[in-house]
Coordinates of C-alpha atoms and ligand atoms in Angstrom, one line a residue:
M1 CA 83.3 36.0 -115.2
T2 CA 84.2 39.0 -113.1
S3 CA 81.2 41.3 -113.8
V4 CA 78.2 41.3 -116.0
R5 CA 76.0 44.3 -117.0
G6 CA 72.4 44.0 -115.9
Y7 CA 73.6 42.9 -112.5
K8 CA 75.2 44.9 -109.7
G9 CA 77.5 42.0 -108.9
K10 CA 76.8 42.1 -105.2
V11 CA 74.7 40.4 -102.5
L12 CA 74.0 41.9 -99.1
R13 CA 74.0 39.4 -96.3
V14 CA 72.4 40.5 -93.0
N15 CA 72.7 38.3 -90.0
L16 CA 70.1 39.2 -87.4
T17 CA 71.7 37.1 -84.7
T18 CA 75.1 38.6 -84.9
K19 CA 73.8 42.0 -86.1
E20 CA 76.3 41.9 -89.0
A21 CA 75.9 43.1 -92.5
V22 CA 78.4 42.1 -95.2
D23 CA 78.7 42.5 -98.9
E24 CA 79.5 39.4 -100.9
P25 CA 80.1 38.9 -104.7
L26 CA 77.1 37.7 -106.7
N27 CA 77.9 34.2 -108.0
L28 CA 77.9 35.1 -111.7
E29 CA 78.1 31.5 -112.8
W30 CA 74.8 30.9 -111.0
A31 CA 73.4 34.1 -112.5
R32 CA 74.3 32.9 -116.0
K33 CA 72.7 29.6 -115.4
Y34 CA 69.6 30.6 -113.4
V35 CA 69.2 34.3 -114.5
G36 CA 67.6 35.8 -111.3
G37 CA 64.4 35.8 -109.3
M38 CA 62.9 32.3 -109.2
G39 CA 65.8 30.4 -110.7
L40 CA 68.7 32.2 -109.0
G41 CA 66.7 32.3 -105.8
A42 CA 66.2 28.6 -105.9
R43 CA 69.9 28.0 -106.5
M44 CA 70.9 30.3 -103.6
L45 CA 68.3 28.8 -101.2
Y46 CA 69.5 25.3 -102.0
H47 CA 73.0 26.3 -101.1
E48 CA 72.1 28.5 -98.1
I49 CA 69.9 26.1 -96.0
P50 CA 70.4 22.5 -95.2
K51 CA 67.9 19.8 -95.9
G52 CA 65.1 19.6 -93.3
T53 CA 65.5 23.2 -92.1
D54 CA 62.5 24.2 -90.0
P55 CA 61.0 27.1 -92.0
L56 CA 60.3 29.0 -88.8
S57 CA 63.8 28.5 -87.3
P58 CA 66.7 31.0 -87.4
E59 CA 68.3 28.6 -89.9
N60 CA 65.8 29.4 -92.6
K61 CA 66.6 32.4 -94.7
A62 CA 64.6 35.1 -96.5
I63 CA 66.3 35.9 -99.8
I64 CA 65.1 38.9 -101.8
V65 CA 66.3 38.4 -105.4
T66 CA 66.1 40.7 -108.4
G67 CA 66.8 39.9 -112.0
P68 CA 68.8 41.4 -114.8
L69 CA 65.9 43.5 -116.0
T70 CA 65.0 44.9 -112.6
G71 CA 65.6 48.6 -112.3
T72 CA 66.0 49.0 -116.1
I73 CA 63.6 50.7 -118.5
A74 CA 62.3 47.2 -119.6
P75 CA 58.5 47.4 -119.4
A76 CA 56.6 45.4 -116.7
C77 CA 59.9 44.2 -115.2
G78 CA 59.6 45.8 -111.8
K79 CA 58.8 42.7 -109.9
Y80 CA 61.2 40.9 -107.6
A81 CA 61.2 37.6 -105.7
L82 CA 61.1 36.8 -102.0
V83 CA 62.5 33.2 -101.8
T84 CA 62.4 31.0 -98.7
K85 CA 61.3 27.7 -97.4
S86 CA 57.6 28.0 -96.9
P87 CA 56.1 27.4 -93.4
L88 CA 52.8 26.5 -95.1
T89 CA 54.1 23.8 -97.5
G90 CA 57.6 23.0 -96.2
I91 CA 58.9 23.3 -99.8
F92 CA 60.3 25.9 -102.1
L93 CA 58.6 29.3 -102.1
D94 CA 59.1 32.2 -104.3
S95 CA 56.6 35.1 -104.0
F96 CA 56.7 38.2 -106.2
A97 CA 55.5 41.7 -105.6
G98 CA 55.2 44.7 -107.9
G99 CA 56.3 48.2 -106.9
Y100 CA 59.7 49.7 -106.4
F101 CA 61.6 47.7 -103.8
G102 CA 63.5 45.5 -106.2
A103 CA 64.6 48.5 -108.3
E104 CA 65.6 50.4 -105.1
L105 CA 67.7 47.5 -103.9
K106 CA 69.6 47.4 -107.2
Y107 CA 70.0 51.2 -107.1
A108 CA 71.5 50.7 -103.6
G109 CA 74.0 48.4 -105.2
Y110 CA 72.7 44.9 -104.6
D111 CA 71.2 42.1 -106.7
A112 CA 70.0 40.2 -103.7
L113 CA 69.5 40.5 -100.0
I114 CA 69.9 37.4 -97.7
V115 CA 68.4 37.8 -94.2
E116 CA 69.5 35.0 -91.8
G117 CA 69.4 34.3 -88.1
K118 CA 67.0 35.7 -85.5
A119 CA 67.1 39.1 -83.8
E120 CA 66.9 39.1 -80.0
N121 CA 64.3 41.8 -80.1
P122 CA 61.9 43.1 -82.8
S123 CA 64.1 44.8 -85.4
Y124 CA 64.1 46.3 -88.9
V125 CA 66.8 46.6 -91.5
W126 CA 67.5 50.0 -93.1
I127 CA 69.6 50.1 -96.3
K128 CA 70.7 53.5 -97.7
D129 CA 72.8 52.7 -100.7
E130 CA 75.6 50.6 -99.2
K131 CA 75.1 51.7 -95.6
V132 CA 73.2 49.1 -93.7
K133 CA 71.7 49.3 -90.2
I134 CA 69.8 46.9 -88.0
E135 CA 67.4 49.0 -85.9
D136 CA 65.2 48.4 -83.0
A137 CA 61.5 47.8 -83.9
E138 CA 60.0 47.5 -80.5
S139 CA 57.7 50.5 -81.1
L140 CA 56.5 49.0 -84.4
W141 CA 55.7 45.5 -83.1
G142 CA 51.9 45.0 -83.1
K143 CA 51.3 47.7 -85.7
D144 CA 49.6 46.8 -88.9
T145 CA 51.4 47.0 -92.2
H146 CA 50.1 50.4 -93.1
E147 CA 51.0 51.9 -89.7
T148 CA 54.5 50.4 -89.9
E149 CA 55.1 51.8 -93.4
D150 CA 53.8 55.2 -92.3
A151 CA 56.2 55.2 -89.3
L152 CA 59.2 54.3 -91.4
K153 CA 58.4 56.8 -94.1
E154 CA 58.0 59.5 -91.6
K155 CA 61.4 58.8 -90.3
Y156 CA 63.3 58.2 -93.5
G157 CA 61.3 60.1 -96.2
K158 CA 58.4 59.3 -98.5
D159 CA 60.6 58.0 -101.3
I160 CA 61.9 55.0 -99.5
S161 CA 60.7 51.5 -100.3
V162 CA 59.4 49.4 -97.4
L163 CA 58.6 45.7 -96.8
T164 CA 56.8 45.0 -93.6
I165 CA 54.8 42.4 -91.8
G166 CA 51.6 42.9 -89.8
P167 CA 50.2 41.1 -86.7
A168 CA 49.7 37.9 -88.7
G169 CA 53.4 37.6 -89.5
E170 CA 54.4 38.4 -85.9
N171 CA 52.0 35.6 -84.8
L172 CA 53.4 33.1 -87.3
V173 CA 50.2 32.7 -89.2
R174 CA 51.4 30.2 -91.8
Y175 CA 50.0 32.2 -94.7
A176 CA 51.2 35.6 -93.4
L177 CA 52.4 37.9 -96.2
V178 CA 55.1 40.5 -96.5
N179 CA 53.5 43.8 -97.5
H180 CA 55.0 46.4 -99.8
E181 CA 54.0 50.0 -100.6
Y182 CA 50.8 49.6 -98.7
Y183 CA 48.9 47.7 -101.3
R184 CA 51.5 45.3 -102.9
Q185 CA 52.2 41.9 -101.4
H186 CA 54.4 38.9 -101.4
G187 CA 51.2 37.0 -100.7
R188 CA 51.6 33.3 -101.1
G189 CA 53.2 30.7 -98.9
G190 CA 53.8 32.5 -95.6
A191 CA 57.0 34.5 -96.1
G192 CA 55.5 36.9 -93.5
A193 CA 55.7 34.2 -90.9
V194 CA 59.4 33.7 -91.8
F195 CA 60.0 37.4 -91.1
G196 CA 58.1 37.1 -87.9
S197 CA 60.1 34.1 -86.8
K198 CA 63.2 36.2 -87.1
N199 CA 61.7 39.1 -85.2
L200 CA 62.1 41.0 -88.4
K201 CA 59.3 43.6 -88.7
A202 CA 60.5 45.4 -91.8
V203 CA 63.2 46.1 -94.4
A204 CA 63.5 49.6 -95.9
V205 CA 65.7 50.6 -98.7
K206 CA 66.7 53.7 -100.7
G207 CA 69.2 53.6 -103.5
T208 CA 70.6 56.3 -105.7
G209 CA 72.6 54.3 -108.2
R210 CA 71.6 53.0 -111.6
V211 CA 71.7 49.8 -113.6
E212 CA 74.0 49.6 -116.6
V213 CA 73.1 47.4 -119.5
A214 CA 75.5 45.9 -122.1
D215 CA 73.8 47.3 -125.2
P216 CA 72.1 50.6 -124.2
E217 CA 70.8 51.5 -127.7
G218 CA 69.6 48.0 -128.5
F219 CA 68.0 47.7 -125.1
V220 CA 66.0 50.9 -125.6
E221 CA 64.8 49.6 -128.9
A222 CA 63.9 46.2 -127.5
A223 CA 62.1 47.8 -124.6
K224 CA 60.1 50.0 -127.0
E225 CA 59.2 47.0 -129.2
T226 CA 58.1 44.9 -126.2
T227 CA 56.0 47.8 -124.9
T228 CA 54.3 48.4 -128.2
R229 CA 54.0 45.0 -129.7
H230 CA 53.6 42.8 -126.7
L231 CA 52.0 44.9 -124.0
I232 CA 49.9 47.5 -125.8
E233 CA 48.9 46.0 -129.1
Q234 CA 49.3 42.3 -128.1
P235 CA 48.6 41.0 -131.6
D236 CA 49.9 37.5 -130.8
S237 CA 48.3 37.2 -127.4
L238 CA 45.6 34.8 -126.6
F239 CA 44.5 37.2 -124.0
A240 CA 44.7 40.7 -125.5
I241 CA 43.3 43.0 -122.9
S242 CA 44.1 46.6 -122.6
W243 CA 44.2 46.4 -118.9
K244 CA 44.4 50.1 -118.4
D245 CA 41.1 50.9 -120.1
Q246 CA 39.3 48.0 -118.5
A247 CA 38.9 46.7 -114.9
G248 CA 42.3 44.9 -114.7
T249 CA 42.3 41.4 -113.5
P250 CA 38.6 41.5 -112.4
E251 CA 37.9 41.2 -116.2
L252 CA 38.8 37.5 -115.7
S253 CA 35.8 36.9 -113.4
G254 CA 33.3 37.1 -116.3
W255 CA 35.3 34.7 -118.3
T256 CA 35.8 32.1 -115.5
N257 CA 32.2 32.3 -114.6
E258 CA 31.1 31.8 -118.2
V259 CA 33.3 28.7 -118.6
G260 CA 32.3 27.2 -115.3
A261 CA 35.7 27.7 -113.6
L262 CA 34.9 30.3 -110.9
P263 CA 35.4 28.7 -107.4
T264 CA 32.2 29.0 -105.6
K265 CA 31.3 27.8 -102.1
N266 CA 34.6 26.2 -101.4
F267 CA 34.9 24.8 -104.9
Q268 CA 31.6 23.1 -104.8
S269 CA 30.5 24.9 -107.9
G270 CA 32.2 26.7 -110.8
F271 CA 29.6 29.3 -111.2
F272 CA 28.4 32.2 -109.1
K273 CA 25.2 33.8 -110.5
E274 CA 25.8 37.1 -108.7
M275 CA 29.3 37.6 -110.0
G276 CA 28.6 39.7 -113.0
E277 CA 26.3 42.3 -111.6
K278 CA 27.6 42.5 -108.1
L279 CA 31.3 41.5 -108.2
G280 CA 32.2 41.7 -111.9
P281 CA 34.2 44.3 -113.8
E282 CA 31.3 46.8 -114.2
A283 CA 30.7 46.7 -110.4
V284 CA 34.5 47.2 -109.9
K285 CA 34.6 50.2 -112.3
K286 CA 31.8 51.9 -110.3
L287 CA 33.9 52.0 -107.2
R288 CA 37.2 52.8 -109.1
V289 CA 38.9 56.0 -108.2
R290 CA 42.0 55.6 -110.2
N291 CA 44.6 53.3 -111.8
R292 CA 48.1 52.6 -110.8
A293 CA 51.1 51.2 -112.6
C294 CA 54.3 49.5 -111.3
I295 CA 57.6 51.0 -112.3
Q296 CA 58.0 51.2 -116.1
C297 CA 54.7 49.5 -116.9
P298 CA 52.3 50.9 -119.6
M299 CA 49.6 48.5 -118.5
A300 CA 48.7 50.2 -115.2
C301 CA 46.5 47.3 -114.4
S302 CA 45.8 48.0 -110.8
N303 CA 42.6 49.8 -109.6
F304 CA 42.1 51.8 -106.5
L305 CA 38.5 51.1 -105.2
K306 CA 36.9 53.3 -102.6
V307 CA 33.7 52.5 -100.8
E308 CA 31.7 55.7 -100.4
E309 CA 28.6 54.5 -98.5
G310 CA 27.2 51.8 -96.3
P311 CA 28.8 49.9 -93.4
Y312 CA 32.2 49.8 -95.1
A313 CA 32.3 53.4 -96.2
G314 CA 35.8 54.8 -96.2
S315 CA 37.5 51.5 -97.1
M316 CA 40.0 52.0 -99.9
V317 CA 42.3 49.4 -101.4
E318 CA 44.4 48.8 -104.4
G319 CA 42.3 45.9 -105.7
P320 CA 40.5 43.7 -105.3
E321 CA 42.3 41.6 -107.9
Y322 CA 40.5 38.7 -109.6
E323 CA 41.8 36.2 -107.1
T324 CA 40.5 38.3 -104.2
L325 CA 37.0 38.7 -105.8
A326 CA 36.9 34.9 -106.3
L327 CA 38.3 33.6 -103.1
L328 CA 36.9 36.1 -100.6
G329 CA 33.8 36.6 -102.8
S330 CA 32.3 33.8 -104.7
N331 CA 34.2 31.1 -102.9
C332 CA 32.7 32.3 -99.6
N333 CA 29.3 33.0 -101.3
L334 CA 29.8 36.7 -100.7
S335 CA 28.4 39.0 -103.4
D336 CA 28.8 42.3 -101.6
L337 CA 31.7 44.1 -103.3
P338 CA 32.1 46.8 -100.6
A339 CA 32.5 43.9 -98.0
V340 CA 35.1 42.3 -100.2
V341 CA 37.0 45.6 -100.4
A342 CA 36.9 45.9 -96.6
L343 CA 38.1 42.3 -96.2
N344 CA 40.8 42.8 -98.8
L345 CA 42.0 45.9 -96.8
L346 CA 41.9 44.1 -93.5
C347 CA 43.9 41.2 -94.9
D348 CA 46.5 43.6 -96.3
R349 CA 46.8 45.5 -93.0
M350 CA 46.9 42.4 -90.8
G351 CA 49.3 40.8 -93.3
M352 CA 47.5 37.7 -94.6
D353 CA 47.3 36.2 -98.1
V354 CA 43.9 36.7 -99.5
I355 CA 43.9 33.5 -101.5
S356 CA 44.7 31.3 -98.5
T357 CA 42.4 33.4 -96.2
G358 CA 39.5 33.0 -98.6
N359 CA 40.1 29.3 -98.9
T360 CA 40.4 28.8 -95.1
L361 CA 37.2 30.8 -94.4
A362 CA 35.3 28.8 -97.1
W363 CA 36.5 25.5 -95.7
A364 CA 35.5 26.6 -92.2
M365 CA 32.1 27.7 -93.6
E366 CA 31.6 24.3 -95.1
C367 CA 32.6 22.7 -91.9
Y368 CA 30.0 24.8 -90.1
E369 CA 27.3 24.0 -92.6
K370 CA 28.0 20.3 -92.3
G371 CA 28.1 20.4 -88.5
I372 CA 31.8 19.5 -88.3
L373 CA 32.6 22.8 -86.5
S374 CA 29.9 24.1 -84.1
K375 CA 29.1 27.6 -83.1
E376 CA 31.0 26.9 -79.8
D377 CA 34.0 25.6 -81.7
L378 CA 33.9 28.9 -83.6
D379 CA 34.0 31.0 -80.4
G380 CA 30.3 31.8 -80.7
V381 CA 30.5 33.0 -84.3
E382 CA 27.9 31.7 -86.8
L383 CA 30.1 31.4 -89.8
R384 CA 27.5 31.2 -92.5
W385 CA 28.1 31.4 -96.2
G386 CA 28.4 35.1 -97.3
D387 CA 28.3 36.6 -93.8
S388 CA 30.9 39.3 -94.2
E389 CA 30.8 40.4 -90.5
A390 CA 31.5 36.8 -89.4
M391 CA 34.4 36.7 -91.9
I392 CA 35.9 40.0 -90.6
T393 CA 35.7 38.6 -87.0
M394 CA 37.5 35.5 -88.2
V395 CA 40.3 37.4 -90.0
N396 CA 41.0 39.3 -86.9
K397 CA 41.1 36.1 -84.8
I398 CA 43.4 34.4 -87.3
A399 CA 45.8 37.3 -87.4
R400 CA 46.1 37.2 -83.6
R401 CA 45.7 33.4 -83.3
E402 CA 42.9 34.0 -80.9
G403 CA 40.6 31.0 -80.1
I404 CA 39.6 29.2 -83.3
G405 CA 41.9 31.6 -85.1
D406 CA 44.8 29.6 -83.8
L407 CA 43.6 26.5 -85.7
L408 CA 42.7 28.4 -88.9
A409 CA 46.1 30.2 -88.9
E410 CA 47.6 26.8 -89.8
G411 CA 45.9 26.7 -93.2
V412 CA 43.4 24.2 -94.5
K413 CA 45.7 21.2 -94.7
R414 CA 46.9 21.2 -91.1
A415 CA 43.5 22.4 -89.8
S416 CA 41.6 19.6 -91.6
E417 CA 44.1 17.0 -90.5
K418 CA 43.7 18.1 -87.0
I419 CA 39.9 18.1 -86.8
G420 CA 39.3 15.2 -89.3
K421 CA 35.6 14.1 -89.6
G422 CA 35.9 14.1 -93.3
S423 CA 36.9 17.7 -93.6
E424 CA 40.1 16.7 -95.3
R425 CA 38.0 15.8 -98.3
F426 CA 37.1 19.4 -99.0
A427 CA 40.4 21.0 -97.9
M428 CA 41.2 22.6 -101.3
Q429 CA 45.0 22.7 -101.2
V430 CA 48.0 21.1 -103.0
K431 CA 51.1 20.4 -100.9
G432 CA 49.6 22.7 -98.2
L433 CA 49.1 25.7 -100.5
E434 CA 45.4 26.7 -100.8
L435 CA 44.2 26.7 -104.4
P436 CA 44.0 29.9 -106.5
A437 CA 40.8 30.8 -108.4
Y438 CA 40.7 28.3 -111.2
E439 CA 38.4 25.4 -110.6
P440 CA 40.6 22.4 -111.2
R441 CA 37.8 20.3 -112.7
A442 CA 37.0 22.9 -115.3
A443 CA 40.0 21.9 -117.4
I444 CA 41.5 18.5 -117.6
S445 CA 45.1 19.8 -117.4
M446 CA 44.6 22.1 -114.4
P447 CA 45.1 19.3 -111.8
L448 CA 48.4 18.4 -113.5
A449 CA 49.4 22.1 -113.4
Y450 CA 48.7 22.3 -109.7
A451 CA 50.3 18.9 -109.0
T452 CA 53.6 19.8 -110.7
A453 CA 53.9 23.5 -109.6
D454 CA 57.0 23.7 -107.4
R455 CA 55.4 25.8 -104.7
G456 CA 52.2 23.8 -104.3
G457 CA 48.7 24.7 -105.6
C458 CA 49.7 27.5 -107.9
H459 CA 48.5 28.7 -111.3
L460 CA 51.7 30.7 -111.9
R461 CA 53.9 27.9 -113.2
S462 CA 51.5 26.9 -116.0
W463 CA 48.0 28.1 -116.7
P464 CA 46.6 25.5 -119.2
I465 CA 43.0 26.4 -118.5
G466 CA 43.4 29.3 -120.9
V467 CA 44.8 27.1 -123.6
E468 CA 42.1 24.4 -123.1
V469 CA 39.2 26.8 -123.2
W470 CA 40.4 29.0 -126.0
G471 CA 41.7 26.0 -127.9
T472 CA 44.9 27.5 -129.0
F473 CA 48.4 27.1 -127.6
W474 CA 51.2 29.4 -128.5
L475 CA 54.3 27.3 -128.4
D476 CA 57.8 28.5 -127.8
A477 CA 59.5 26.8 -130.7
D478 CA 62.1 24.1 -130.0
P479 CA 64.0 23.9 -133.3
E480 CA 65.5 20.5 -132.5
K481 CA 61.9 19.3 -132.6
G482 CA 61.2 21.2 -135.8
E483 CA 58.8 23.5 -134.1
K484 CA 58.0 27.1 -135.0
N485 CA 56.5 29.9 -132.9
I486 CA 53.0 29.2 -134.0
P487 CA 49.6 28.7 -132.4
I488 CA 48.6 25.1 -132.1
E489 CA 45.1 23.9 -131.8
T490 CA 44.1 21.9 -128.8
E491 CA 40.8 20.3 -127.5
R492 CA 39.2 20.9 -124.1
W493 CA 38.6 17.8 -121.9
N494 CA 40.9 15.7 -124.0
P495 CA 44.0 14.6 -122.0
E496 CA 46.1 14.0 -125.2
G497 CA 49.0 16.4 -125.4
K498 CA 48.1 18.3 -122.2
A499 CA 51.2 17.1 -120.3
Y500 CA 53.3 18.7 -123.1
I501 CA 51.4 22.0 -122.7
V502 CA 52.0 22.1 -119.0
Y503 CA 55.7 21.1 -119.5
R504 CA 56.3 23.9 -122.1
Q505 CA 54.3 26.6 -120.3
Q506 CA 56.4 25.9 -117.2
H507 CA 59.5 26.8 -119.2
H508 CA 58.0 30.1 -120.3
Y509 CA 56.9 31.0 -116.8
G510 CA 60.3 29.9 -115.4
L511 CA 62.1 32.3 -117.6
K512 CA 59.6 35.1 -117.0
F513 CA 59.9 34.8 -113.2
S514 CA 63.6 34.7 -113.4
S515 CA 64.3 37.6 -115.7
I516 CA 61.9 39.1 -114.1
M517 CA 58.9 40.1 -116.1
C518 CA 55.4 40.5 -114.7
D519 CA 53.1 37.5 -115.3
F520 CA 50.4 39.9 -116.6
A521 CA 52.7 41.0 -119.4
L522 CA 51.7 38.7 -122.1
P523 CA 54.1 37.9 -124.8
P524 CA 52.9 34.4 -125.4
I525 CA 56.5 33.3 -126.3
S526 CA 59.8 33.8 -124.5
D527 CA 61.8 35.4 -127.3
P528 CA 61.2 39.0 -126.4
I529 CA 62.2 38.3 -122.8
A530 CA 65.3 36.5 -123.9
D531 CA 66.2 39.5 -126.2
L532 CA 65.9 41.9 -123.4
V533 CA 68.0 39.7 -121.1
A534 CA 70.6 39.4 -123.9
R535 CA 70.8 43.1 -124.4
A536 CA 71.0 43.8 -120.7
T537 CA 73.7 41.2 -120.0
G538 CA 75.5 40.8 -123.2
W539 CA 74.7 37.0 -123.1
D540 CA 73.8 36.9 -126.8
D541 CA 73.6 33.1 -126.8
I542 CA 70.5 33.2 -124.6
R543 CA 68.5 34.3 -127.6
D544 CA 69.2 30.9 -129.2
R545 CA 66.0 28.9 -128.9
R546 CA 67.8 25.7 -127.7
E547 CA 69.8 27.6 -125.2
L548 CA 66.7 29.4 -124.0
E549 CA 65.0 26.1 -123.5
R550 CA 67.9 24.7 -121.6
T551 CA 68.0 27.7 -119.3
S552 CA 64.2 27.5 -118.6
E553 CA 64.4 23.8 -118.1
R554 CA 67.4 24.2 -115.7
I555 CA 65.3 26.6 -113.6
I556 CA 62.4 24.1 -113.3
N557 CA 64.8 21.3 -112.4
M558 CA 66.5 23.5 -109.8
T559 CA 63.3 24.1 -107.8
R560 CA 62.4 20.4 -108.2
L561 CA 65.8 19.5 -106.7
F562 CA 65.2 21.7 -103.7
N563 CA 61.8 20.0 -103.1
V564 CA 63.2 16.5 -103.8
R565 CA 65.9 17.1 -101.2
E566 CA 63.1 18.0 -98.8
G567 CA 61.6 14.5 -99.4
L568 CA 59.0 15.4 -102.1
R569 CA 58.1 12.4 -104.3
R570 CA 55.5 11.3 -106.7
K571 CA 53.0 10.5 -103.9
D572 CA 53.1 14.1 -103.1
D573 CA 52.3 15.1 -106.7
E574 CA 49.5 12.7 -106.7
A575 CA 48.0 14.0 -103.4
L576 CA 45.3 16.3 -104.9
P577 CA 42.1 17.4 -103.2
W578 CA 39.7 14.5 -102.9
R579 CA 36.9 16.6 -104.4
I580 CA 38.7 16.8 -107.8
F581 CA 38.3 13.1 -108.5
N582 CA 35.3 12.1 -106.5
E583 CA 32.7 14.9 -106.7
P584 CA 31.3 16.5 -109.7
I585 CA 30.9 20.3 -110.0
Q586 CA 27.5 21.1 -108.7
D587 CA 26.3 24.0 -110.8
G588 CA 26.8 26.2 -113.9
P589 CA 28.2 25.5 -117.3
T590 CA 30.5 22.7 -116.0
K591 CA 27.8 21.1 -113.8
G592 CA 28.5 17.3 -113.5
V593 CA 32.1 17.5 -114.6
Q594 CA 34.6 15.5 -112.6
I595 CA 38.2 14.5 -113.5
K596 CA 39.1 10.9 -113.9
Y597 CA 42.0 9.8 -111.8
K598 CA 43.3 7.6 -114.6
D599 CA 43.5 10.6 -117.0
F600 CA 45.4 12.6 -114.4
K601 CA 47.8 9.6 -113.7
K602 CA 48.5 9.2 -117.4
M603 CA 49.3 12.9 -117.8
L604 CA 51.6 12.9 -114.8
E605 CA 53.5 9.9 -116.2
E606 CA 53.8 11.6 -119.6
Y607 CA 55.0 14.7 -117.8
Y608 CA 57.7 12.9 -115.9
E609 CA 58.8 11.3 -119.1
L610 CA 59.1 14.6 -120.9
R611 CA 61.1 16.0 -118.0
Q612 CA 63.3 12.9 -117.9
W613 CA 62.4 12.5 -114.2
D614 CA 62.2 8.9 -112.9
E615 CA 59.0 7.2 -112.0
N616 CA 59.2 8.8 -108.5
G617 CA 59.5 12.3 -109.9
I618 CA 63.3 12.6 -109.3
P619 CA 65.4 14.3 -112.0
K620 CA 67.7 11.8 -113.6
K621 CA 71.4 12.4 -113.2
E622 CA 71.9 12.4 -117.0
K623 CA 69.3 15.1 -117.4
L624 CA 71.0 17.3 -114.9
I625 CA 74.3 16.9 -116.7
E626 CA 72.7 17.7 -120.0
L627 CA 71.4 20.9 -118.5
G628 CA 74.8 21.9 -117.2
M629 CA 74.0 21.2 -113.5
E630 CA 77.0 18.9 -113.0
D631 CA 77.5 20.2 -109.5
L632 CA 74.1 18.9 -108.4
A633 CA 74.0 15.8 -110.6
E634 CA 76.5 14.1 -108.3
E635 CA 74.3 14.4 -105.3
V636 CA 70.9 13.7 -106.9
E637 CA 71.2 9.9 -106.4
R638 CA 71.7 10.5 -102.6
L639 CA 68.7 12.7 -102.1
Ligands
SF4_701 S1 50.9 44.5 -115.5 FE1 50.1 45.4 -113.6 S2 51.1 44.2 -112.0 FE2 52.2 43.8 -113.9 S3 53.9 45.3 -113.8 FE3 52.2 46.2 -115.0 S4 51.0 47.5 -113.5 FE4 52.4 46.0 -112.4

């Protein structure tokens, strides 16, 4: 292959140590096999960094990867991936942001950007089409994300796209984020600390090119069809929400509360009685000043909220999204929406992931309640449930690693291992990644979803709680198994068949995050995505269901191989929070529910079998060959 439409065919490599920037050809064989984003990023990262690389060393790399749909008119396809080895988990990390950076990078001529090495002094990278400069960022160091973006836009113009870290990234907080367009974030897993470890304050880009597709007319038709059928009308969706007319992701809070899945008081309960009136969608709408959409998205799911009165008057943020309302709200027993807005804004400006921050604060609150951390340990702060001022003080301490903030900046896994005293039992994380806002005991398959997600405790590899509670599973048909694209009935709390749901959902998400389509865009099946990719690239065979399945499966095996090479095994998949198997949910509709370890173990074994991974969770050589991964099959037995 020499060139393929949908891609620009080029990768930009920036070495901060040598201050060199070079263009390299995109490996089109990898692009065909792994598509883009998550899959292609995993293949590139596997090649780029050796086993055992310290995530915060110059040897780690930050790879920004687009997909064949990025920068096109395909709807809800503006997201792009930041791929690296996570300083929080020590395994694969991909983290996605909406906004315009991915499209601008492609308009500048690149499918991906690899940043490697470490700058001697604080620096930023400026890309104007194919002209690349590494500039001094001494004057930006210490500024928050908004101030940094302001400064770069003042210098280069309002229409540039900027990625930046805040003080948390500079201070290597393990869950520091990379911020984008003020209110968009590569939130999970600590990519901001990787930037900080490289003395990389920001990357700014402006491109003036365009993206060609293989079948322009067909592509326009497919984009229209996807927009109308799958994003606006959503007749096939389990989750038909006209986001634009409602409150966006906060709509989820009513549902999770109703089904007893809303994390409350550090996942002690699945129900927060003040959620509806004080933090729910209606409360959000009262503070909403406008909607916002990512590039080419009819859903416009984001809200800008502004606090007009009270102690947090003047705080304005794009959000809070559902995860923020839950993790900084109910999970910390905080029912004051203006305070959640203020905390959300503070986390964005300091550059910290709200999910990990909410979990860490909730864990510390439980430690304080139980007497494991004293007021003295907490630098004189009484960190009581729902105390927003104490939470704000802690966020500032964490971002700067001041006092107790130095411990909390490590995330709940490391922090709990360090202080012990039983606090590990309520550290709500998987493989070091703090859990998102779906109570794992509220659906029997959710622990399996978290256990087998390639970046740790994550709901964006499969989301079986929706399937369990609604009782219907839209299945991507596998013709070899005689399946059709039809909804299949399933039963909540019954482990039967749940491993298969997780397994197949992971394929759908793998394709989505590689193409790349936003996870809120909800065609329940992969065919419309495959059709868009085929029309963009000319790879007509990807529409074939079997080929599509093989591609998705290859992506999942690629991320697994990265993690296996890092030493991840079955024992790590089984290391779920103690609370899941040993403590029932304390309140609400799921009160008394607890997951049986034997059910989880059985599902995990079924899952390995479906994947054709061995009993230790390692992909079998034959499986990799079957998936066309011969180059990696040879080494799997040595990992
Ligand atoms: S659904 Fe929301 S987050 Fe996703 S692309 Fe559209 S506006 Fe952006």
